[in-house]
mmCIF file of C-alpha atoms in Angstrom:
data_model
loop_
_atom_site.group_PDB
_atom_site.id
_atom_site.type_symbol
_atom_site.label_atom_id
_atom_site.label_comp_id
_atom_site.label_asym_id
_atom_site.label_seq_id
_atom_site.Cartn_x
_atom_site.Cartn_y
_atom_site.Cartn_z
ATOM 1 C CA GLY A 578 13.309 1.658 -0.027
ATOM 2 C CA GLY A 579 11.262 5.511 -0.575
ATOM 3 C CA VAL A 580 10.544 5.311 -4.060
ATOM 4 C CA GLY A 581 7.099 6.513 -3.092
ATOM 5 C CA LYS A 582 5.718 2.960 -2.630
ATOM 6 C CA THR A 583 3.236 3.972 0.204
ATOM 7 C CA THR A 584 2.787 7.444 -1.768
ATOM 8 C CA LEU A 585 1.797 6.766 -4.640
ATOM 9 C CA SER A 586 -0.917 4.028 -2.816
ATOM 10 C CA GLN A 587 -2.065 6.535 -0.229
ATOM 11 C CA HIS A 588 -3.275 8.041 -3.277
ATOM 12 C CA VAL A 589 -4.700 6.250 -5.213
ATOM 13 C CA TYR A 590 -6.587 4.265 -1.224
ATOM 14 C CA ASN A 591 -7.183 8.667 -0.594
ATOM 15 C CA ASP A 592 -9.155 9.000 -4.354
ATOM 16 C CA PRO A 593 -12.450 9.438 -3.758
ATOM 17 C CA GLU A 594 -13.321 8.379 -7.650
ATOM 18 C CA ILE A 595 -11.154 5.464 -6.212
ATOM 19 C CA GLY A 596 -12.891 4.603 -2.253
ATOM 20 C CA ASN A 597 -16.389 5.268 -3.681
ATOM 21 C CA GLN A 598 -15.698 1.904 -5.762
ATOM 22 C CA PHE A 599 -15.541 0.120 -2.500
ATOM 23 C CA GLU A 600 -17.425 -0.012 -0.060
ATOM 24 C CA ILE A 601 -14.138 -1.220 2.945
ATOM 25 C CA LYS A 602 -11.160 0.582 2.999
ATOM 26 C CA ILE A 603 -8.886 -1.081 5.294
ATOM 27 C CA TRP A 604 -4.782 -0.001 5.785
ATOM 28 C CA VAL A 605 -1.950 -2.591 7.176
ATOM 29 C CA HIS A 606 1.350 -2.224 7.598
ATOM 30 C CA VAL A 607 2.891 -4.971 7.601
ATOM 31 C CA SER A 608 7.082 -4.919 7.593
ATOM 32 C CA ASP A 609 9.670 -6.946 8.366
ATOM 33 C CA LYS A 610 7.429 -9.790 9.877
ATOM 34 C CA PHE A 611 4.621 -10.916 8.277
ATOM 35 C CA ASP A 612 1.991 -12.558 11.430
ATOM 36 C CA VAL A 613 -0.833 -13.404 10.018
ATOM 37 C CA VAL A 614 -2.385 -13.537 13.007
ATOM 38 C CA ARG A 615 -2.209 -9.298 13.395
ATOM 39 C CA ILE A 616 -3.356 -8.922 10.102
ATOM 40 C CA THR A 617 -6.433 -10.922 9.879
ATOM 41 C CA ARG A 618 -6.684 -8.814 13.178
ATOM 42 C CA GLU A 619 -6.035 -5.618 12.137
ATOM 43 C CA ILE A 620 -7.940 -6.892 9.056
ATOM 44 C CA LEU A 621 -11.267 -7.179 11.435
ATOM 45 C CA GLY A 622 -10.874 -4.635 13.707
ATOM 46 C CA CYS A 623 -11.118 -2.314 10.736
ATOM 47 C CA VAL A 624 -14.902 -3.406 9.398
ATOM 48 C CA SER A 625 -16.172 -4.556 13.197
ATOM 49 C CA ASN A 626 -16.513 -2.469 15.845
ATOM 50 C CA ARG A 627 -14.817 -5.205 18.127
ATOM 51 C CA SER A 628 -11.369 -4.632 19.519
ATOM 52 C CA TYR A 629 -9.952 -8.579 18.174
ATOM 53 C CA GLN A 630 -5.714 -7.314 20.815
ATOM 54 C CA GLY A 631 -6.887 -10.731 22.888
ATOM 55 C CA ILE A 632 -7.773 -12.953 20.233
ATOM 56 C CA SER A 633 -4.424 -16.262 18.715
ATOM 57 C CA ASN A 634 -7.752 -19.008 18.055
ATOM 58 C CA PHE A 635 -7.018 -17.844 13.338
ATOM 59 C CA ASN A 636 -9.161 -20.042 12.496
ATOM 60 C CA MET A 637 -11.203 -17.918 14.541
ATOM 61 C CA LEU A 638 -10.548 -14.703 12.893
ATOM 62 C CA GLN A 639 -10.849 -16.318 9.760
ATOM 63 C CA GLN A 640 -14.684 -16.998 10.294
ATOM 64 C CA ASP A 641 -15.570 -13.641 11.675
ATOM 65 C CA LEU A 642 -13.624 -11.966 9.329
ATOM 66 C CA GLU A 643 -15.447 -13.967 6.511
ATOM 67 C CA LYS A 644 -18.876 -12.858 8.231
ATOM 68 C CA HIS A 645 -17.606 -9.369 8.024
ATOM 69 C CA MET A 646 -16.258 -10.146 4.129
ATOM 70 C CA LYS A 647 -18.992 -12.067 2.583
ATOM 71 C CA SER A 648 -20.851 -9.140 -0.278
ATOM 72 C CA LYS A 649 -18.456 -6.340 0.460
ATOM 73 C CA LYS A 650 -16.810 -4.889 -2.222
ATOM 74 C CA PHE A 651 -13.557 -4.736 -0.713
ATOM 75 C CA LEU A 652 -10.040 -2.187 -0.538
ATOM 76 C CA ILE A 653 -6.976 -3.908 1.406
ATOM 77 C CA VAL A 654 -3.308 -2.183 1.781
ATOM 78 C CA LEU A 655 -1.112 -4.138 2.933
ATOM 79 C CA ASP A 656 1.604 -1.464 3.093
ATOM 80 C CA ASP A 657 5.264 -2.751 2.887
ATOM 81 C CA VAL A 658 5.666 -6.292 3.490
ATOM 82 C CA TRP A 659 9.139 -7.570 3.732
ATOM 83 C CA ASP A 660 8.978 -10.814 3.798
ATOM 84 C CA VAL A 661 5.691 -13.868 3.069
ATOM 85 C CA THR A 662 7.216 -16.469 4.860
ATOM 86 C CA THR A 663 6.171 -19.315 2.572
ATOM 87 C CA GLU A 664 3.493 -19.386 0.542
ATOM 88 C CA ASP A 665 1.430 -21.964 2.835
ATOM 89 C CA CYS A 666 0.798 -18.282 5.111
ATOM 90 C CA TRP A 667 -0.396 -15.491 2.126
ATOM 91 C CA ASN A 668 -2.578 -18.511 1.422
ATOM 92 C CA LYS A 669 -4.193 -19.099 5.187
ATOM 93 C CA LEU A 670 -4.243 -14.780 5.210
ATOM 94 C CA LEU A 671 -6.972 -14.816 2.208
ATOM 95 C CA GLY A 672 -8.498 -17.945 2.481
ATOM 96 C CA PRO A 673 -11.431 -15.560 4.206
ATOM 97 C CA LEU A 674 -10.996 -13.382 1.096
ATOM 98 C CA ARG A 675 -10.772 -15.561 -2.090
ATOM 99 C CA PRO A 676 -14.015 -15.662 -4.095
ATOM 100 C CA ASN A 677 -15.864 -18.244 -3.294
ATOM 101 C CA HIS A 678 -15.605 -17.235 0.386
ATOM 102 C CA VAL A 679 -17.006 -13.489 -0.105
ATOM 103 C CA ASN A 680 -19.419 -14.794 -2.369
ATOM 104 C CA ALA A 681 -17.689 -14.058 -6.538
ATOM 105 C CA SER A 682 -21.621 -14.252 -7.702
ATOM 106 C CA GLU A 683 -22.672 -11.732 -5.778
ATOM 107 C CA VAL A 684 -18.817 -8.910 -5.469
ATOM 108 C CA THR A 685 -16.901 -8.475 -8.048
ATOM 109 C CA GLY A 686 -13.666 -5.594 -8.205
ATOM 110 C CA ASN A 687 -12.095 -7.303 -5.143
ATOM 111 C CA MET A 688 -8.250 -5.602 -4.477
ATOM 112 C CA ILE A 689 -6.250 -6.098 -2.901
ATOM 113 C CA ILE A 690 -2.095 -4.164 -2.923
ATOM 114 C CA VAL A 691 0.847 -4.617 -1.527
ATOM 115 C CA THR A 692 3.440 -2.695 -1.462
ATOM 116 C CA THR A 693 7.440 -4.327 -1.466
ATOM 117 C CA ARG A 694 10.549 -3.511 -1.995
ATOM 118 C CA ILE A 695 11.837 -7.569 -3.327
ATOM 119 C CA LEU A 696 10.020 -8.908 -6.094
ATOM 120 C CA THR A 697 10.673 -12.946 -4.889
ATOM 121 C CA VAL A 698 7.238 -10.903 -2.527
ATOM 122 C CA ALA A 699 5.899 -9.783 -4.738
ATOM 123 C CA GLN A 700 6.255 -12.986 -6.888
ATOM 124 C CA ARG A 701 5.261 -15.171 -3.195
ATOM 125 C CA CYS A 702 1.536 -13.089 -3.758
ATOM 126 C CA GLY A 703 0.755 -14.273 -6.657
ATOM 127 C CA THR A 704 0.513 -10.172 -8.058
ATOM 128 C CA ALA A 705 -1.703 -10.236 -10.910
ATOM 129 C CA GLY A 706 1.370 -7.154 -12.054
ATOM 130 C CA SER A 707 3.243 -5.299 -10.484
ATOM 131 C CA ILE A 708 4.049 -1.637 -10.463
ATOM 132 C CA ASN A 709 8.552 -1.035 -10.224
ATOM 133 C CA LEU A 710 8.243 2.068 -8.948
ATOM 134 C CA GLU A 711 12.608 3.671 -10.685
ATOM 135 C CA ALA A 712 13.413 6.637 -8.760
ATOM 136 C CA LEU A 713 13.324 9.785 -11.334
ATOM 137 C CA GLU A 714 17.509 10.683 -12.909
ATOM 138 C CA ASP A 715 18.774 13.959 -11.383
ATOM 139 C CA GLY A 716 17.989 16.368 -14.760
ATOM 140 C CA ASP A 717 14.328 15.154 -14.041
ATOM 141 C CA ILE A 718 13.883 14.887 -9.931
ATOM 142 C CA TRP A 719 15.359 19.377 -10.452
ATOM 143 C CA SER A 720 13.243 19.383 -13.207
ATOM 144 C CA LEU A 721 10.128 18.835 -11.151
ATOM 145 C CA PHE A 722 11.656 20.144 -8.037
ATOM 146 C CA LYS A 723 11.896 23.550 -9.393
ATOM 147 C CA ALA A 724 8.636 23.917 -11.235
ATOM 148 C CA TYR A 725 6.729 23.178 -6.823
ATOM 149 C CA ALA A 726 10.037 24.386 -5.418
ATOM 150 C CA PHE A 727 9.911 28.477 -7.050
ATOM 151 C CA SER A 728 8.014 30.403 -8.889
ATOM 152 C CA THR A 729 8.363 30.830 -12.677
ATOM 153 C CA ASP A 730 10.652 33.948 -12.148
ATOM 154 C CA GLN A 731 12.671 33.068 -9.133
ATOM 155 C CA HIS A 732 15.355 30.580 -9.323
ATOM 156 C CA GLY A 733 17.581 31.648 -11.479
ATOM 157 C CA SER A 734 18.039 34.985 -9.241
ATOM 158 C CA ASN A 735 19.124 33.774 -6.966
ATOM 159 C CA GLN A 736 21.958 31.566 -6.251
ATOM 160 C CA ASN A 737 21.849 30.662 -3.185
ATOM 161 C CA LEU A 738 18.208 28.680 -3.983
ATOM 162 C CA GLU A 739 18.895 27.236 -5.708
ATOM 163 C CA ASN A 740 22.195 24.842 -4.345
ATOM 164 C CA LEU A 741 19.961 24.746 -1.425
ATOM 165 C CA GLY A 742 17.877 23.105 -4.024
ATOM 166 C CA ARG A 743 20.399 21.001 -5.590
ATOM 167 C CA LYS A 744 21.900 19.522 -1.954
ATOM 168 C CA THR A 745 17.555 19.138 -1.113
ATOM 169 C CA ILE A 746 17.035 16.828 -4.333
ATOM 170 C CA LYS A 747 19.860 14.576 -3.702
ATOM 171 C CA GLU A 748 18.303 13.568 -0.414
ATOM 172 C CA LEU A 749 15.754 13.040 -1.706
ATOM 173 C CA LYS A 750 17.028 10.215 -3.735
ATOM 174 C CA GLY A 751 14.760 10.009 -6.283
ATOM 175 C CA ASN A 752 11.903 10.065 -5.031
ATOM 176 C CA PRO A 753 9.645 11.921 -6.726
ATOM 177 C CA PHE A 754 7.040 11.814 -4.461
ATOM 178 C CA ALA A 755 9.246 13.845 -1.867
ATOM 179 C CA ALA A 756 9.981 16.677 -4.290
#
């Protein structure tokens, strides 16, 4: 963890050019328990003016979700997915979001982004393509950090500042977004 998956996804999600391509944008933090009822409720809460907190009837939630998403172009980010218990759970979640449910003839270009640190989760989700973010090497992260943290004439003239910067990049663990 900690190489910038969430940060990169936030940049995509918040980019105005990308955002203008979608009628609906939804961000759900999933974490270690892939609870299809909770995730469906959160998605519904984002697309409706109604709270679904007390509702646990999954079929009813799915029907409402299908109604709200029908003929809409959407971007959904499922952030920090640790586990997708079974492929069946994943398919249940996606049921009302699949093209045959949201009128594929009217809407194309829907997107679901999944961030995960676990390759098998990405595979189980059936990603169209995955991007494996790697930590930067020490020299690369130092160059990036220097470029943003110091003015051009500053870093060489103050050894204490440079030492502090080098200590700081060790804490960043190669994360380019933290630099």
